[in-house]
XYZ file of C-alpha atoms in Angstrom:
574
model
C 3.985 -8.526 8.841
C 5.528 -11.365 10.723
C 5.733 -11.538 14.476
C 9.291 -10.910 15.551
C 10.857 -13.437 17.856
C 11.689 -11.612 21.112
C 15.267 -11.511 22.188
C 16.235 -12.084 25.771
C 15.626 -9.066 27.950
C 16.790 -10.637 31.158
C 19.552 -8.097 31.693
C 16.893 -5.613 32.808
C 14.784 -5.903 35.897
C 12.139 -3.699 34.380
C 11.034 -1.088 36.912
C 7.393 -0.419 37.515
C 7.589 2.749 35.407
C 8.576 0.709 32.356
C 5.778 -1.748 33.024
C 3.425 1.221 33.156
C 4.803 2.352 29.792
C 4.141 -1.084 28.325
C 0.556 -1.104 29.529
C 0.152 2.527 28.504
C 1.379 1.706 25.010
C -1.066 -1.196 24.825
C -3.947 1.039 25.914
C -3.063 3.797 23.426
C -2.758 1.426 20.466
C -5.871 -0.437 21.597
C -7.845 2.805 21.769
C -6.626 4.056 18.386
C -7.523 0.782 16.666
C -10.461 -0.666 18.615
C -12.465 2.435 19.568
C -13.438 3.242 15.947
C -14.120 -0.441 15.207
C -16.424 -0.620 18.231
C -18.457 2.297 16.888
C -18.430 0.839 13.379
C -20.038 -2.375 14.600
C -22.446 -0.501 16.867
C -23.282 1.945 14.089
C -24.365 -0.849 11.781
C -27.224 -1.503 14.234
C -28.302 2.135 14.539
C -30.366 4.143 12.043
C -28.094 7.211 12.316
C -25.175 8.513 14.428
C -27.478 10.414 16.799
C -30.026 7.696 17.518
C -29.658 5.123 20.301
C -32.192 2.698 18.796
C -31.115 -0.868 17.995
C -32.189 -2.166 14.588
C -31.233 -4.563 11.811
C -32.785 -2.347 9.151
C -29.436 -1.448 7.570
C -28.535 -5.099 6.983
C -31.969 -5.910 5.562
C -31.832 -2.823 3.347
C -28.487 -3.890 1.905
C -29.748 -7.410 1.247
C -32.828 -6.022 -0.491
C -30.922 -3.621 -2.744
C -31.120 -5.083 -6.240
C -27.759 -3.632 -7.266
C -25.896 -4.942 -4.193
C -25.476 -8.403 -5.678
C -23.828 -6.856 -8.721
C -21.510 -4.787 -6.507
C -20.388 -7.827 -4.527
C -19.966 -9.871 -7.709
C -17.900 -7.109 -9.322
C -15.754 -6.895 -6.187
C -15.161 -10.655 -6.165
C -14.322 -10.822 -9.887
C -12.039 -7.805 -9.637
C -10.183 -9.051 -6.542
C -9.652 -12.581 -7.858
C -8.658 -11.277 -11.292
C -6.236 -8.705 -9.884
C -4.673 -11.232 -7.515
C -4.219 -13.808 -10.284
C -2.698 -11.340 -12.744
C -0.453 -9.878 -10.037
C 0.907 -13.371 -9.328
C 1.511 -13.937 -13.048
C 3.518 -10.697 -13.147
C 5.194 -10.679 -9.741
C 6.412 -14.284 -9.486
C 8.295 -14.357 -12.831
C 9.889 -10.991 -12.032
C 10.930 -12.266 -8.594
C 12.367 -15.463 -10.086
C 14.266 -13.461 -12.717
C 15.818 -11.213 -10.061
C 16.363 -13.845 -7.380
C 17.454 -16.967 -9.223
C 18.608 -16.285 -12.790
C 21.602 -14.809 -14.607
C 19.457 -12.280 -16.464
C 21.493 -9.133 -17.210
C 20.663 -5.811 -15.530
C 19.020 -7.552 -12.565
C 19.644 -4.622 -10.248
C 17.702 -2.397 -12.615
C 14.917 -4.964 -12.920
C 14.783 -4.995 -9.128
C 14.091 -1.251 -9.194
C 11.699 -1.555 -12.134
C 9.548 -4.090 -10.312
C 8.797 -1.724 -7.434
C 8.254 1.483 -9.436
C 4.462 0.996 -9.541
C 4.597 0.502 -5.757
C 6.157 3.951 -5.463
C 3.715 5.587 -7.893
C 0.348 6.278 -6.228
C -2.581 4.236 -7.618
C -4.476 7.448 -8.374
C -1.667 8.538 -10.718
C -1.542 5.194 -12.524
C -5.338 5.264 -12.802
C -5.703 8.713 -14.340
C -2.761 8.107 -16.687
C -4.279 4.905 -18.047
C -7.693 6.549 -18.257
C -6.107 8.967 -20.741
C -4.095 6.231 -22.464
C -6.913 3.723 -22.905
C -10.015 5.775 -23.735
C -11.568 4.018 -26.779
C -11.966 7.103 -28.986
C -9.123 9.462 -28.029
C -6.832 7.394 -25.796
C -3.221 7.752 -26.863
C -2.588 4.010 -27.166
C -5.767 3.540 -29.212
C -4.962 6.530 -31.438
C -1.525 5.068 -32.135
C -3.098 1.665 -32.878
C -5.613 3.176 -35.314
C -2.834 5.046 -37.101
C -0.554 1.996 -37.177
C -2.997 -0.522 -38.672
C -5.365 1.876 -40.437
C -8.540 0.931 -38.578
C -11.320 2.798 -36.825
C -11.670 0.179 -34.111
C -9.788 0.778 -30.838
C -7.293 -1.779 -29.605
C -9.072 -1.997 -26.240
C -11.442 -0.154 -23.914
C -9.874 0.596 -20.548
C -13.284 1.287 -18.978
C -14.207 -2.392 -18.658
C -13.705 -5.061 -16.025
C -10.685 -6.300 -17.963
C -9.219 -2.800 -18.066
C -9.884 -2.324 -14.361
C -8.124 -5.600 -13.521
C -5.201 -4.754 -15.821
C -4.516 -1.308 -14.335
C -4.944 -2.478 -10.747
C -2.632 -5.459 -11.291
C 0.060 -3.117 -12.630
C -0.151 -1.186 -9.377
C -0.371 -4.163 -6.991
C 1.956 -6.746 -8.582
C 4.916 -5.347 -6.566
C 3.342 -6.801 -3.396
C 3.762 -10.312 -4.824
C 7.246 -9.465 -6.090
C 8.461 -8.086 -2.754
C 7.407 -11.154 -0.770
C 8.543 -13.684 -3.370
C 11.942 -12.264 -4.330
C 13.106 -12.517 -0.718
C 12.054 -16.170 -0.604
C 13.906 -16.954 -3.832
C 17.098 -15.233 -2.672
C 17.209 -16.834 0.783
C 15.881 -20.274 -0.118
C 17.530 -23.342 1.408
C 19.132 -25.037 -1.652
C 19.397 -28.555 -0.195
C 16.417 -30.031 -2.063
C 17.451 -28.359 -5.323
C 20.923 -29.874 -5.101
C 19.391 -33.264 -4.366
C 17.234 -32.945 -7.488
C 20.270 -32.048 -9.618
C 22.200 -35.032 -8.264
C 19.228 -37.235 -9.176
C 19.442 -36.054 -12.792
C 16.578 -33.553 -12.866
C 16.886 -30.753 -15.405
C 17.054 -27.133 -14.313
C 13.527 -26.374 -15.538
C 12.089 -29.457 -13.878
C 13.838 -28.533 -10.625
C 12.402 -25.024 -10.817
C 8.847 -26.261 -11.406
C 8.928 -29.214 -9.000
C 11.170 -27.893 -6.200
C 11.819 -24.141 -6.320
C 8.273 -22.884 -6.900
C 6.648 -25.215 -4.328
C 9.231 -24.119 -1.742
C 8.357 -20.488 -2.484
C 4.612 -21.214 -2.394
C 4.039 -19.863 1.153
C 5.698 -16.565 0.236
C 3.755 -16.405 -3.035
C 0.526 -17.102 -1.156
C 1.375 -14.437 1.396
C 1.948 -11.827 -1.305
C -1.193 -12.923 -3.132
C -3.363 -12.599 -0.020
C -1.983 -9.135 0.713
C -2.701 -8.202 -2.910
C -6.247 -9.517 -2.473
C -6.727 -7.265 0.573
C -5.287 -4.267 -1.252
C -7.493 -4.851 -4.303
C -10.576 -4.541 -2.099
C -9.129 -1.477 -0.398
C -7.954 0.616 -3.378
C -10.377 3.393 -4.297
C -8.608 5.487 -6.931
C -8.539 2.922 -9.743
C -12.184 1.755 -9.418
C -13.249 5.414 -9.062
C -11.581 6.454 -12.324
C -11.577 3.304 -14.464
C -14.548 1.421 -12.998
C -17.098 4.187 -12.418
C -16.464 5.608 -15.907
C -17.483 2.203 -17.260
C -20.470 1.793 -14.942
C -18.649 -0.767 -12.776
C -19.157 -0.283 -9.038
C -17.256 -2.278 -6.428
C -17.165 -2.205 -2.642
C -15.025 0.920 -2.214
C -16.920 3.014 -4.755
C -20.273 1.815 -3.421
C -19.297 2.972 0.071
C -18.318 6.315 -1.405
C -21.669 6.565 -3.202
C -23.456 5.956 0.096
C -21.462 8.689 1.827
C -21.877 11.417 -0.822
C -25.654 11.200 -0.675
C -27.721 13.924 0.983
C -27.862 13.054 3.782
C -24.986 10.538 3.984
C -26.162 7.003 4.740
C -23.943 6.222 7.733
C -25.788 3.089 8.875
C -25.837 1.375 5.466
C -22.147 2.170 4.984
C -21.339 0.651 8.383
C -23.410 -2.456 7.661
C -21.720 -2.964 4.286
C -18.295 -2.552 5.917
C -18.730 -5.424 8.382
C -18.694 -8.401 5.936
C -15.830 -6.860 3.955
C -13.912 -6.383 7.197
C -14.401 -10.063 8.025
C -13.212 -11.152 4.569
C -10.076 -8.994 4.804
C -9.433 -10.227 8.345
C -9.627 -13.832 7.159
C -7.206 -13.042 4.321
C -4.786 -11.421 6.781
C -4.964 -14.491 9.029
C -4.146 -16.658 6.008
C -1.260 -14.378 5.084
C 0.177 -14.585 8.599
C -0.042 -18.380 8.518
C 1.601 -18.447 5.088
C 4.466 -16.260 6.287
C 4.960 -18.565 9.255
C 5.248 -21.553 6.935
C 7.594 -19.733 4.557
C 10.111 -19.181 7.353
C 10.785 -22.923 7.411
C 11.944 -22.852 3.793
C 13.876 -19.601 3.533
C 16.554 -19.977 6.185
C 20.131 -20.415 5.045
C 22.787 -21.431 7.532
C 25.666 -19.473 6.019
C 25.134 -15.711 5.842
C 27.240 -15.315 2.720
C 25.724 -18.309 0.942
C 23.514 -17.844 -2.106
C 21.692 -20.568 -4.063
C 23.115 -21.295 -7.513
C 21.756 -19.069 -10.278
C 19.854 -20.564 -13.201
C 21.690 -20.059 -16.499
C 19.021 -19.076 -19.020
C 21.206 -18.887 -22.109
C 19.380 -17.081 -24.931
C 16.199 -17.030 -22.810
C 17.734 -14.386 -20.570
C 16.910 -11.816 -23.238
C 13.289 -12.960 -23.146
C 13.223 -12.441 -19.388
C 14.819 -9.026 -19.860
C 12.159 -8.139 -22.441
C 9.410 -9.220 -20.042
C 10.746 -6.851 -17.386
C 11.130 -4.054 -19.943
C 7.529 -4.459 -21.114
C 6.297 -4.292 -17.531
C 8.288 -1.089 -17.034
C 6.780 0.342 -20.221
C 3.122 -0.232 -19.319
C 3.384 0.366 -15.568
C 5.625 3.436 -15.413
C 6.999 4.849 -18.678
C 3.699 5.288 -20.538
C 1.874 6.763 -17.505
C 4.689 9.220 -16.717
C 5.052 10.282 -20.370
C 1.306 10.902 -20.456
C 1.557 13.143 -17.396
C 4.496 15.081 -18.870
C 2.627 15.493 -22.159
C -0.486 16.775 -20.393
C 1.514 19.211 -18.286
C 3.102 21.060 -21.199
C 0.752 20.568 -24.177
C -1.532 23.458 -25.108
C -4.520 21.282 -25.984
C -5.111 17.580 -25.548
C -4.706 15.713 -28.812
C -2.045 18.025 -30.249
C 1.293 16.479 -31.240
C 4.110 17.149 -28.740
C 5.961 19.538 -31.030
C 7.534 22.794 -29.881
C 4.790 25.012 -31.307
C 2.147 23.337 -29.124
C 4.119 23.344 -25.866
C 3.225 25.842 -23.145
C 3.828 26.768 -19.514
C 0.392 28.313 -19.287
C -1.146 25.464 -17.309
C 1.525 25.764 -14.615
C 0.971 29.524 -14.486
C -2.779 28.999 -14.186
C -2.394 26.635 -11.243
C -0.144 29.110 -9.446
C -2.118 32.294 -10.147
C -5.625 31.194 -11.193
C -8.782 31.003 -9.084
C -8.513 27.226 -8.796
C -4.857 27.508 -7.923
C -5.641 28.631 -4.384
C -7.606 25.443 -3.740
C -4.823 23.294 -5.197
C -2.131 25.045 -3.168
C -4.257 24.708 -0.012
C -4.655 20.982 -0.682
C -0.873 20.637 -1.034
C -0.374 22.514 2.248
C -2.950 20.316 4.003
C -1.313 17.165 2.642
C 2.146 18.291 3.721
C 0.896 19.176 7.210
C -1.026 15.919 7.671
C 1.788 13.800 6.248
C 4.496 15.467 8.339
C 2.510 15.320 11.576
C 1.159 11.843 10.869
C 4.565 10.413 9.979
C 6.190 11.978 13.043
C 3.549 10.794 15.512
C 3.217 7.445 13.741
C 6.925 6.631 13.770
C 7.214 7.644 17.440
C 4.422 5.210 18.330
C 5.947 2.610 16.008
C 9.355 2.848 17.691
C 7.902 2.240 21.151
C 5.644 -0.584 19.946
C 8.464 -2.248 18.000
C 10.814 -2.053 20.977
C 8.370 -3.702 23.373
C 7.378 -6.345 20.807
C 10.929 -7.280 19.777
C 12.910 -6.828 22.986
C 10.553 -7.210 25.923
C 9.583 -10.502 27.587
C 6.328 -8.905 28.739
C 3.382 -11.260 28.270
C 1.302 -8.553 26.625
C 3.720 -8.049 23.741
C 1.845 -10.522 21.526
C -1.405 -8.633 22.049
C 0.368 -5.350 21.340
C 1.821 -6.745 18.109
C -1.595 -8.057 17.059
C -3.317 -4.723 17.718
C -0.674 -2.866 15.716
C -1.176 -5.306 12.822
C -4.996 -5.073 12.654
C -5.158 -1.956 10.402
C -3.490 -3.907 7.578
C -6.739 -5.867 7.233
C -8.985 -2.793 7.292
C -9.643 -1.092 3.938
C -9.118 2.654 4.007
C -12.785 3.310 3.245
C -13.813 1.171 6.226
C -11.375 3.034 8.482
C -12.983 6.273 7.321
C -16.512 5.055 8.105
C -15.329 3.849 11.521
C -13.694 7.230 12.192
C -16.887 9.063 11.288
C -18.954 6.957 13.693
C -16.350 7.301 16.462
C -15.483 10.977 16.184
C -18.787 12.575 15.209
C -19.916 12.761 18.849
C -18.732 14.175 22.130
C -16.218 14.056 23.721
C -14.295 13.570 20.447
C -16.285 15.611 17.939
C -13.730 15.940 15.140
C -16.144 15.853 12.188
C -15.174 18.275 9.386
C -11.674 18.845 10.790
C -8.179 17.905 9.663
C -7.656 16.040 12.937
C -10.001 13.199 11.988
C -7.988 12.699 8.784
C -4.756 12.761 10.803
C -6.008 10.054 13.177
C -7.156 7.963 10.219
C -3.712 8.245 8.596
C -1.873 7.256 11.775
C -4.210 4.319 12.374
C -4.070 3.061 8.830
C -0.306 3.171 8.322
C 0.877 2.262 11.829
C 1.753 -1.344 10.783
C 4.201 -0.069 8.152
C 6.064 2.015 10.711
C 6.167 -0.826 13.227
C 7.609 -3.195 10.652
C 10.282 -0.738 9.489
C 11.521 -0.129 13.038
C 11.173 -3.792 14.067
C 13.391 -4.905 11.187
C 16.013 -2.380 12.274
C 15.904 -3.370 15.964
C 16.293 -7.086 15.226
C 19.592 -6.334 13.468
C 21.037 -4.696 16.608
C 22.850 -7.162 18.836
C 21.724 -7.317 22.450
C 25.267 -7.155 23.776
C 25.297 -3.357 23.460
C 22.186 -3.046 25.629
C 23.495 -5.660 28.027
C 26.780 -3.789 28.433
C 24.903 -0.557 29.152
C 22.724 -2.307 31.715
C 25.751 -3.798 33.449
C 27.220 -0.285 33.598
C 24.150 0.861 35.514
C 22.170 2.546 32.728
C 18.418 2.496 33.207
C 15.883 1.566 30.552
C 15.361 5.136 29.362
C 19.061 5.726 28.800
C 19.431 2.432 26.923
C 16.444 3.210 24.710
C 17.308 6.829 23.857
C 21.109 6.765 23.930
C 21.811 3.356 22.396
C 18.862 1.761 20.645
C 17.345 4.827 18.956
C 20.644 6.030 17.395
C 21.488 2.519 16.174
C 17.974 1.994 14.808
C 17.893 5.460 13.217
C 18.171 4.201 9.599
C 15.044 2.100 10.096
C 13.293 4.927 11.935
C 14.095 7.417 9.173
C 13.084 4.932 6.481
C 9.848 4.236 8.341
C 9.139 7.964 8.688
C 9.578 8.564 4.970
C 7.480 5.514 4.056
C 4.698 6.831 6.308
C 5.080 10.323 4.840
C 4.811 9.084 1.242
C 1.897 6.767 2.073
C -0.015 9.605 3.715
C 0.744 12.055 0.897
C -0.863 9.743 -1.651
C -3.689 8.339 0.518
C -7.158 8.573 -1.041
C -9.482 5.793 0.171
C -10.019 7.312 3.628
C -9.445 10.934 2.615
C -12.256 10.929 0.058
C -14.711 10.029 2.847
C -13.363 12.415 5.492
C -12.427 15.660 3.753
C -14.676 18.716 3.840
C -14.649 22.273 2.520
C -11.220 23.883 3.014
C -9.945 20.518 4.310
C -9.064 19.022 0.929
C -5.884 17.034 0.379
C -3.910 16.595 -2.803
C -5.419 13.214 -3.741
C -9.045 14.340 -3.319
C -8.416 17.445 -5.436
C -6.875 15.197 -8.098
C -10.063 13.122 -8.305
C -12.203 16.269 -8.447
C -10.103 17.710 -11.270
C -10.381 14.422 -13.154
C -14.171 14.428 -12.785
C -14.233 17.999 -14.129
C -12.201 16.968 -17.176
C -9.278 19.313 -16.455
C -6.673 17.204 -18.230
C -3.611 19.426 -17.782
C -4.360 20.226 -14.135
C -4.661 16.499 -13.387
C -1.330 15.798 -15.082
C 0.474 18.596 -13.223
C -0.813 17.508 -9.831
C -0.034 13.863 -10.617
C 3.532 14.767 -11.542
C 3.926 16.605 -8.243
C 2.855 13.447 -6.383
C 5.210 11.255 -8.442
C 8.181 13.589 -7.894
C 7.554 13.746 -4.139
C 7.231 9.951 -3.963
C 10.374 9.238 -5.997
C 12.398 11.833 -4.100
C 11.329 10.370 -0.770
C 12.211 6.811 -1.771
C 15.576 7.980 -3.121
C 16.197 9.622 0.235
C 15.332 6.355 2.008
C 17.859 4.470 -0.096
C 20.546 7.062 0.542
C 19.961 7.222 4.288
C 19.740 3.477 4.833
C 22.390 2.666 2.195
C 20.156 -0.118 0.876
C 20.579 -1.364 -2.666
C 17.956 -4.076 -2.441
C 14.188 -4.043 -2.315
C 14.084 -5.173 1.304
C 15.141 -1.714 2.333
C 11.802 -0.355 1.213
C 9.510 -2.938 2.735
């Protein structure tokens, strides 16, 4: 998220009540974000949440654990591997969409963000069924095709983990890079052409270096997300005996009793690493702004004519669609309606029995309760989150208040905090009086709002910056106070961004797992935690049905965003 340049707000002599609102907003956001982090740091020096003793035992215990070195090494290899592969996928796709004459670019634009819409837990369980060495569908097809007993690959390896996670996270690189390619200042490229440089040489020597800050920004965000994601390491990694940071934290918290202090101590260095990556991303975005400004609004850089190679680029995009979306979704559909796993998808083996069992069976009550809990938390969280986001975005973008930079920074902090770390911080903060929320839905709600606040702020900020100040200035000249201007003018005009932000928050909360898996309790399950439990129990059809429900809700919500905001480009979703 970039810091928005504030527009002049001189037409208002802000009354003291508005100044109180600004400070109140700062205090609320500061409390939501910093209070749990304070207890996280303090908790790493305490033996348990009840004790008041100060000790370094948790840090020494982590250093002495013989498996901890392997966990950190696995995390480093996974994060670097995922980031590298995501760049190799995302940058070519962005270049194809932004700078070439490849046919069907609008469809490729949608294809590139499909894995971003599909929850990681869905992609993970689908590829777990596709890539199992003995009975995975891809391996079974390979054995039949070439007449061998050896599988094509084993998904439950570090390579498989990196592959599946890169499919899910490559859209982060694409989203940042495609904007840079589309809005790039073409002056240097034209100079290179005049000097006789070929198109390919210009692309390699001029275009890619100019997009480097945006590529770096997307790569650093991907790096942060790779540390944060829990679903894919929990399904692909744990099945192969590969533990990384997020799954190790989970293992600490499911012990009897949970090891709160060790989890807090392990969270601190990871928090610092993610914070450093976020700082680098912010710097990279600041540098990219110098290269992606075009003077004329209707001007577009010249497209690269690929000739016959445009069909190669189209095939590359089609293959990415196949492995990232089509195969996983087909697997889920197959599992939903097939009578027994391994049967061919012919009419005689199709059934609606699994759907009937979920609705009427003993386990169906738990699944339906998890859906109800997820809908409640997502609706409440998105509503409260977007209301906070609208106020924060307004003060950050429009106000000349000196505290707006601090407010923007506080609202951005959760981007650098992995969901598992947020959960540990919430447990330390809200397990005691006066905020004893342990084993309630409210602690999950607060975690959701905290974690996804930056997404809401960005969605509303982008909308506010597109509204010209003259409308507010005219209202002020007519005697309207700040409240009237905000509610009667700015909110209606910014409504597309507010609605888009609400739906993005809703979808993000519906599919959230990293924090939920640490915070849920009996009767407080959510749809993503039930999905992991069903997967662990080997209930193939139940997993597929629940995954399809998540995919349908996600796709429907994004389609609604596009319809409401009338966006046909990827920027409308980010």
